[in-house]
mmCIF file of N, CA and C in Angstrom:
data_model
loop_
_atom_site.group_PDB
_atom_site.id
_atom_site.type_symbol
_atom_site.label_atom_id
_atom_site.label_comp_id
_atom_site.label_asym_id
_atom_site.label_seq_id
_atom_site.Cartn_x
_atom_site.Cartn_y
_atom_site.Cartn_z
ATOM 1 N N MET A 883 0.806 -1.151 0.009
ATOM 2 C CA MET A 883 0.018 0.048 0.026
ATOM 3 C C MET A 883 0.885 1.219 -0.035
ATOM 4 N N ALA A 884 0.468 2.212 -0.725
ATOM 5 C CA ALA A 884 1.253 3.410 -0.930
ATOM 6 C C ALA A 884 1.369 4.159 0.424
ATOM 7 N N ASP A 885 0.245 4.288 1.176
ATOM 8 C CA ASP A 885 0.278 5.027 2.361
ATOM 9 C C ASP A 885 0.983 4.410 3.654
ATOM 10 N N LYS A 886 1.464 3.212 3.480
ATOM 11 C CA LYS A 886 2.211 2.601 4.605
ATOM 12 C C LYS A 886 3.692 2.891 4.600
ATOM 13 N N LYS A 887 4.261 3.227 5.781
ATOM 14 C CA LYS A 887 5.665 3.460 5.854
ATOM 15 C C LYS A 887 6.325 2.339 6.662
ATOM 16 N N TYR A 888 7.329 1.870 6.222
ATOM 17 C CA TYR A 888 8.095 0.748 6.811
ATOM 18 C C TYR A 888 9.244 1.290 7.766
ATOM 19 N N GLN A 889 9.374 0.673 8.914
ATOM 20 C CA GLN A 889 10.499 1.101 9.831
ATOM 21 C C GLN A 889 10.959 -0.211 10.522
ATOM 22 N N ASP A 890 12.258 -0.144 10.887
ATOM 23 C CA ASP A 890 12.771 -1.151 11.701
ATOM 24 C C ASP A 890 12.209 -1.018 13.054
ATOM 25 N N VAL A 891 11.406 -1.960 13.543
ATOM 26 C CA VAL A 891 10.888 -1.930 14.855
ATOM 27 C C VAL A 891 11.907 -2.533 15.798
ATOM 28 N N ILE A 892 12.588 -3.550 15.377
ATOM 29 C CA ILE A 892 13.621 -4.259 16.231
ATOM 30 C C ILE A 892 14.806 -4.495 15.389
ATOM 31 N N GLU A 893 15.962 -4.054 15.724
ATOM 32 C CA GLU A 893 17.131 -4.270 15.050
ATOM 33 C C GLU A 893 17.746 -5.602 15.757
ATOM 34 N N PHE A 894 17.629 -6.744 14.958
ATOM 35 C CA PHE A 894 18.187 -7.975 15.447
ATOM 36 C C PHE A 894 19.726 -8.107 15.351
ATOM 37 N N TRP A 895 20.179 -7.608 14.323
ATOM 38 C CA TRP A 895 21.629 -7.951 13.937
ATOM 39 C C TRP A 895 22.299 -6.554 13.684
ATOM 40 N N SER A 896 23.160 -6.242 14.506
ATOM 41 C CA SER A 896 24.054 -5.084 14.310
ATOM 42 C C SER A 896 25.085 -5.486 13.189
ATOM 43 N N TYR A 897 26.092 -4.637 13.075
ATOM 44 C CA TYR A 897 27.028 -4.946 11.999
ATOM 45 C C TYR A 897 28.206 -5.775 12.352
ATOM 46 N N GLU A 898 28.154 -6.339 13.606
ATOM 47 C CA GLU A 898 29.288 -7.173 14.007
ATOM 48 C C GLU A 898 29.351 -8.580 13.383
ATOM 49 N N ALA A 899 30.513 -9.048 13.277
ATOM 50 C CA ALA A 899 30.654 -10.448 12.702
ATOM 51 C C ALA A 899 30.000 -11.458 13.633
ATOM 52 N N ASN A 900 29.558 -12.567 13.064
ATOM 53 C CA ASN A 900 28.994 -13.653 13.922
ATOM 54 C C ASN A 900 29.365 -14.947 13.151
ATOM 55 N N ASP A 901 29.893 -15.908 13.998
ATOM 56 C CA ASP A 901 30.351 -17.202 13.425
ATOM 57 C C ASP A 901 29.098 -18.166 13.210
ATOM 58 N N ALA A 902 27.862 -17.805 13.579
ATOM 59 C CA ALA A 902 26.807 -18.713 13.408
ATOM 60 C C ALA A 902 26.353 -18.918 11.984
ATOM 61 N N ILE A 903 26.673 -17.959 11.194
ATOM 62 C CA ILE A 903 26.343 -17.952 9.665
ATOM 63 C C ILE A 903 27.560 -18.065 8.841
ATOM 64 N N THR A 904 27.426 -18.965 7.821
ATOM 65 C CA THR A 904 28.598 -19.183 6.924
ATOM 66 C C THR A 904 28.410 -18.638 5.670
ATOM 67 N N LEU A 905 29.119 -17.761 5.185
ATOM 68 C CA LEU A 905 28.896 -17.078 3.738
ATOM 69 C C LEU A 905 29.962 -17.635 2.791
ATOM 70 N N GLU A 906 29.676 -18.871 2.414
ATOM 71 C CA GLU A 906 30.452 -19.479 1.456
ATOM 72 C C GLU A 906 29.664 -20.073 0.315
ATOM 73 N N PRO A 907 29.901 -20.221 -0.798
ATOM 74 C CA PRO A 907 29.149 -20.736 -1.847
ATOM 75 C C PRO A 907 28.686 -22.133 -1.630
ATOM 76 N N GLY A 908 27.408 -22.400 -1.829
ATOM 77 C CA GLY A 908 26.875 -23.692 -1.602
ATOM 78 C C GLY A 908 26.526 -24.059 -0.183
ATOM 79 N N VAL A 909 26.841 -23.189 0.704
ATOM 80 C CA VAL A 909 26.481 -23.494 2.140
ATOM 81 C C VAL A 909 25.137 -22.966 2.470
ATOM 82 N N VAL A 910 24.379 -23.883 3.041
ATOM 83 C CA VAL A 910 22.924 -23.591 3.392
ATOM 84 C C VAL A 910 22.800 -23.129 4.896
ATOM 85 N N ASN A 911 22.272 -22.035 5.199
ATOM 86 C CA ASN A 911 22.052 -21.534 6.565
ATOM 87 C C ASN A 911 20.626 -21.496 6.892
ATOM 88 N N LYS A 912 20.244 -21.932 8.032
ATOM 89 C CA LYS A 912 18.950 -21.871 8.501
ATOM 90 C C LYS A 912 18.663 -20.779 9.529
ATOM 91 N N ILE A 913 17.755 -19.895 9.175
ATOM 92 C CA ILE A 913 17.466 -18.730 9.976
ATOM 93 C C ILE A 913 16.051 -18.883 10.526
ATOM 94 N N SER A 914 15.912 -18.724 11.752
ATOM 95 C CA SER A 914 14.575 -18.784 12.419
ATOM 96 C C SER A 914 14.193 -17.657 13.228
ATOM 97 N N LEU A 915 13.023 -17.104 13.221
ATOM 98 C CA LEU A 915 12.649 -16.179 14.114
ATOM 99 C C LEU A 915 11.329 -16.626 14.878
ATOM 100 N N GLU A 916 11.423 -16.594 16.150
ATOM 101 C CA GLU A 916 10.451 -17.197 17.026
ATOM 102 C C GLU A 916 9.853 -15.975 17.689
ATOM 103 N N VAL A 917 8.512 -15.826 17.651
ATOM 104 C CA VAL A 917 7.834 -14.688 18.305
ATOM 105 C C VAL A 917 6.819 -15.220 19.277
ATOM 106 N N ASN A 918 6.973 -14.791 20.540
ATOM 107 C CA ASN A 918 6.129 -15.177 21.585
ATOM 108 C C ASN A 918 5.627 -14.006 22.268
ATOM 109 N N ASP A 919 4.415 -13.559 22.066
ATOM 110 C CA ASP A 919 3.820 -12.318 22.576
ATOM 111 C C ASP A 919 4.819 -11.156 22.023
ATOM 112 N N SER A 920 5.343 -10.451 22.944
ATOM 113 C CA SER A 920 6.292 -9.325 22.675
ATOM 114 C C SER A 920 7.761 -9.698 22.624
ATOM 115 N N THR A 921 8.070 -11.051 22.724
ATOM 116 C CA THR A 921 9.441 -11.393 22.632
ATOM 117 C C THR A 921 9.912 -12.069 21.391
ATOM 118 N N PHE A 922 10.974 -11.495 20.833
ATOM 119 C CA PHE A 922 11.338 -12.044 19.486
ATOM 120 C C PHE A 922 12.707 -12.691 19.635
ATOM 121 N N THR A 923 12.881 -13.804 19.119
ATOM 122 C CA THR A 923 14.231 -14.511 19.197
ATOM 123 C C THR A 923 14.667 -14.958 17.837
ATOM 124 N N LEU A 924 15.907 -14.528 17.477
ATOM 125 C CA LEU A 924 16.552 -14.823 16.246
ATOM 126 C C LEU A 924 17.527 -15.973 16.445
ATOM 127 N N TYR A 925 17.442 -17.037 15.612
ATOM 128 C CA TYR A 925 18.380 -18.175 15.524
ATOM 129 C C TYR A 925 18.949 -18.333 14.235
ATOM 130 N N VAL A 926 20.296 -18.566 14.188
ATOM 131 C CA VAL A 926 20.884 -18.867 12.863
ATOM 132 C C VAL A 926 21.618 -20.262 13.132
ATOM 133 N N ASN A 927 21.257 -21.266 12.313
ATOM 134 C CA ASN A 927 21.802 -22.593 12.348
ATOM 135 C C ASN A 927 21.703 -23.126 13.784
ATOM 136 N N GLY A 928 20.547 -22.902 14.436
ATOM 137 C CA GLY A 928 20.305 -23.356 15.684
ATOM 138 C C GLY A 928 20.925 -22.574 16.870
ATOM 139 N N GLN A 929 21.693 -21.632 16.537
ATOM 140 C CA GLN A 929 22.355 -20.828 17.544
ATOM 141 C C GLN A 929 21.584 -19.544 17.789
ATOM 142 N N LYS A 930 21.292 -19.261 19.107
ATOM 143 C CA LYS A 930 20.464 -18.044 19.421
ATOM 144 C C LYS A 930 21.362 -16.823 19.278
ATOM 145 N N ILE A 931 20.906 -15.934 18.381
ATOM 146 C CA ILE A 931 21.703 -14.686 18.058
ATOM 147 C C ILE A 931 21.334 -13.642 18.960
ATOM 148 N N LYS A 932 20.039 -13.398 19.063
ATOM 149 C CA LYS A 932 19.580 -12.219 19.919
ATOM 150 C C LYS A 932 18.163 -12.472 20.207
ATOM 151 N N GLU A 933 17.743 -11.977 21.440
ATOM 152 C CA GLU A 933 16.367 -11.936 21.928
ATOM 153 C C GLU A 933 16.078 -10.609 22.418
ATOM 154 N N VAL A 934 14.853 -10.018 21.959
ATOM 155 C CA VAL A 934 14.503 -8.685 22.319
ATOM 156 C C VAL A 934 13.021 -8.706 22.676
ATOM 157 N N THR A 935 12.649 -7.811 23.590
ATOM 158 C CA THR A 935 11.267 -7.647 23.889
ATOM 159 C C THR A 935 10.857 -6.274 23.504
ATOM 160 N N ASP A 936 9.644 -6.177 22.866
ATOM 161 C CA ASP A 936 9.161 -4.892 22.438
ATOM 162 C C ASP A 936 7.716 -4.845 22.441
ATOM 163 N N ALA A 937 7.160 -4.243 23.579
ATOM 164 C CA ALA A 937 5.672 -4.275 23.873
ATOM 165 C C ALA A 937 4.933 -3.274 22.885
ATOM 166 N N THR A 938 5.640 -2.492 22.059
ATOM 167 C CA THR A 938 4.990 -1.559 21.186
ATOM 168 C C THR A 938 4.383 -2.420 19.929
ATOM 169 N N VAL A 939 4.885 -3.619 19.721
ATOM 170 C CA VAL A 939 4.297 -4.359 18.586
ATOM 171 C C VAL A 939 3.069 -5.190 19.189
ATOM 172 N N THR A 940 1.948 -4.673 18.854
ATOM 173 C CA THR A 940 0.738 -5.131 19.494
ATOM 174 C C THR A 940 -0.234 -5.788 18.534
ATOM 175 N N GLU A 941 -0.028 -5.842 17.189
ATOM 176 C CA GLU A 941 -0.910 -6.620 16.293
ATOM 177 C C GLU A 941 -0.053 -7.136 15.201
ATOM 178 N N ALA A 942 -0.620 -8.020 14.394
ATOM 179 C CA ALA A 942 0.015 -8.736 13.358
ATOM 180 C C ALA A 942 0.492 -7.638 12.272
ATOM 181 N N GLY A 943 1.530 -7.955 11.609
ATOM 182 C CA GLY A 943 2.004 -6.993 10.604
ATOM 183 C C GLY A 943 2.708 -7.855 9.475
ATOM 184 N N GLU A 944 3.734 -7.148 8.960
ATOM 185 C CA GLU A 944 4.436 -7.742 7.882
ATOM 186 C C GLU A 944 5.992 -8.026 8.271
ATOM 187 N N ILE A 945 6.493 -8.870 7.537
ATOM 188 C CA ILE A 945 8.006 -9.218 7.819
ATOM 189 C C ILE A 945 8.755 -8.989 6.618
ATOM 190 N N SER A 946 9.972 -8.623 6.685
ATOM 191 C CA SER A 946 10.868 -8.375 5.612
ATOM 192 C C SER A 946 12.274 -8.817 5.946
ATOM 193 N N PHE A 947 13.160 -9.076 4.882
ATOM 194 C CA PHE A 947 14.533 -9.367 5.125
ATOM 195 C C PHE A 947 15.231 -8.265 4.437
ATOM 196 N N SER A 948 16.473 -7.862 5.005
ATOM 197 C CA SER A 948 17.221 -6.810 4.495
ATOM 198 C C SER A 948 18.611 -7.328 4.600
ATOM 199 N N LEU A 949 19.362 -6.933 3.495
ATOM 200 C CA LEU A 949 20.649 -7.447 3.311
ATOM 201 C C LEU A 949 21.507 -6.243 2.729
ATOM 202 N N ALA A 950 22.713 -6.098 3.327
ATOM 203 C CA ALA A 950 23.548 -5.016 2.898
ATOM 204 C C ALA A 950 24.984 -5.474 2.699
ATOM 205 N N MET A 951 25.720 -5.098 1.685
ATOM 206 C CA MET A 951 27.119 -5.313 1.518
ATOM 207 C C MET A 951 27.842 -3.959 1.616
ATOM 208 N N TYR A 952 28.979 -4.070 2.365
ATOM 209 C CA TYR A 952 29.693 -2.848 2.634
ATOM 210 C C TYR A 952 30.987 -2.642 1.991
ATOM 211 N N LYS A 953 31.540 -3.642 1.351
ATOM 212 C CA LYS A 953 32.782 -3.622 0.723
ATOM 213 C C LYS A 953 32.618 -3.530 -0.815
ATOM 214 N N PRO A 954 33.378 -2.573 -1.433
ATOM 215 C CA PRO A 954 33.272 -2.500 -2.924
ATOM 216 C C PRO A 954 33.588 -3.947 -3.547
ATOM 217 N N GLY A 955 32.786 -4.230 -4.598
ATOM 218 C CA GLY A 955 33.021 -5.531 -5.309
ATOM 219 C C GLY A 955 32.514 -6.672 -4.599
ATOM 220 N N GLU A 956 31.882 -6.568 -3.399
ATOM 221 C CA GLU A 956 31.313 -7.699 -2.779
ATOM 222 C C GLU A 956 30.036 -8.127 -3.449
ATOM 223 N N THR A 957 29.821 -9.279 -3.596
ATOM 224 C CA THR A 957 28.537 -9.926 -4.105
ATOM 225 C C THR A 957 28.047 -11.016 -3.208
ATOM 226 N N LEU A 958 26.729 -11.235 -3.280
ATOM 227 C CA LEU A 958 26.050 -12.260 -2.414
ATOM 228 C C LEU A 958 24.895 -12.706 -3.128
ATOM 229 N N LYS A 959 24.665 -14.012 -3.302
ATOM 230 C CA LYS A 959 23.487 -14.526 -3.800
ATOM 231 C C LYS A 959 22.577 -15.155 -2.684
ATOM 232 N N ILE A 960 21.347 -14.631 -2.626
ATOM 233 C CA ILE A 960 20.457 -15.207 -1.582
ATOM 234 C C ILE A 960 19.344 -16.020 -2.318
ATOM 235 N N ALA A 961 19.035 -17.216 -1.746
ATOM 236 C CA ALA A 961 17.986 -18.055 -2.311
ATOM 237 C C ALA A 961 17.248 -18.594 -1.169
ATOM 238 N N PHE A 962 15.922 -18.757 -1.304
ATOM 239 C CA PHE A 962 15.154 -19.423 -0.352
ATOM 240 C C PHE A 962 14.606 -20.634 -0.906
ATOM 241 N N ASP A 963 14.895 -21.819 -0.111
ATOM 242 C CA ASP A 963 14.397 -23.080 -0.671
ATOM 243 C C ASP A 963 13.247 -23.628 0.093
ATOM 244 N N ASN A 964 13.055 -23.043 1.249
ATOM 245 C CA ASN A 964 11.982 -23.565 2.137
ATOM 246 C C ASN A 964 11.540 -22.491 3.131
ATOM 247 N N LEU A 965 10.860 -21.474 2.655
ATOM 248 C CA LEU A 965 10.417 -20.389 3.393
ATOM 249 C C LEU A 965 9.108 -20.768 4.027
ATOM 250 N N ILE A 966 9.019 -20.878 5.353
ATOM 251 C CA ILE A 966 7.588 -21.196 6.023
ATOM 252 C C ILE A 966 7.471 -20.219 7.160
ATOM 253 N N ILE A 967 6.222 -19.710 7.078
ATOM 254 C CA ILE A 967 5.781 -18.831 8.216
ATOM 255 C C ILE A 967 4.635 -19.498 8.714
ATOM 256 N N THR A 968 4.729 -19.889 10.130
ATOM 257 C CA THR A 968 3.575 -20.552 10.720
ATOM 258 C C THR A 968 3.283 -19.889 12.077
ATOM 259 N N ALA A 969 2.099 -20.169 12.557
ATOM 260 C CA ALA A 969 1.769 -19.904 13.857
ATOM 261 C C ALA A 969 2.120 -21.014 14.864
ATOM 262 N N ILE A 970 2.731 -20.818 15.869
ATOM 263 C CA ILE A 970 3.093 -21.857 16.812
ATOM 264 C C ILE A 970 2.022 -21.850 18.036
ATOM 265 N N PRO A 971 1.382 -22.992 18.209
ATOM 266 C CA PRO A 971 0.263 -22.935 19.106
ATOM 267 C C PRO A 971 0.882 -22.900 20.613
#
């Protein structure tokens, strides 16, 4: 919708390096986001990366992925082979 503005509600990942994710050709990484009420937990390859609580998120919304490369000449190919979004009872 044209009248909606998007903003980062919760920054899960700052710009620090993390050994949970492998950025090599052919390597598959599993990224999971668990949401329980106002608590959001990010996992990469089964390793808990960050947990935050934000009570300002009170209703269902949209999710997006953002990726940025910071060095000249860097390239990265992203593919999803099994993107599943489900409600956990």
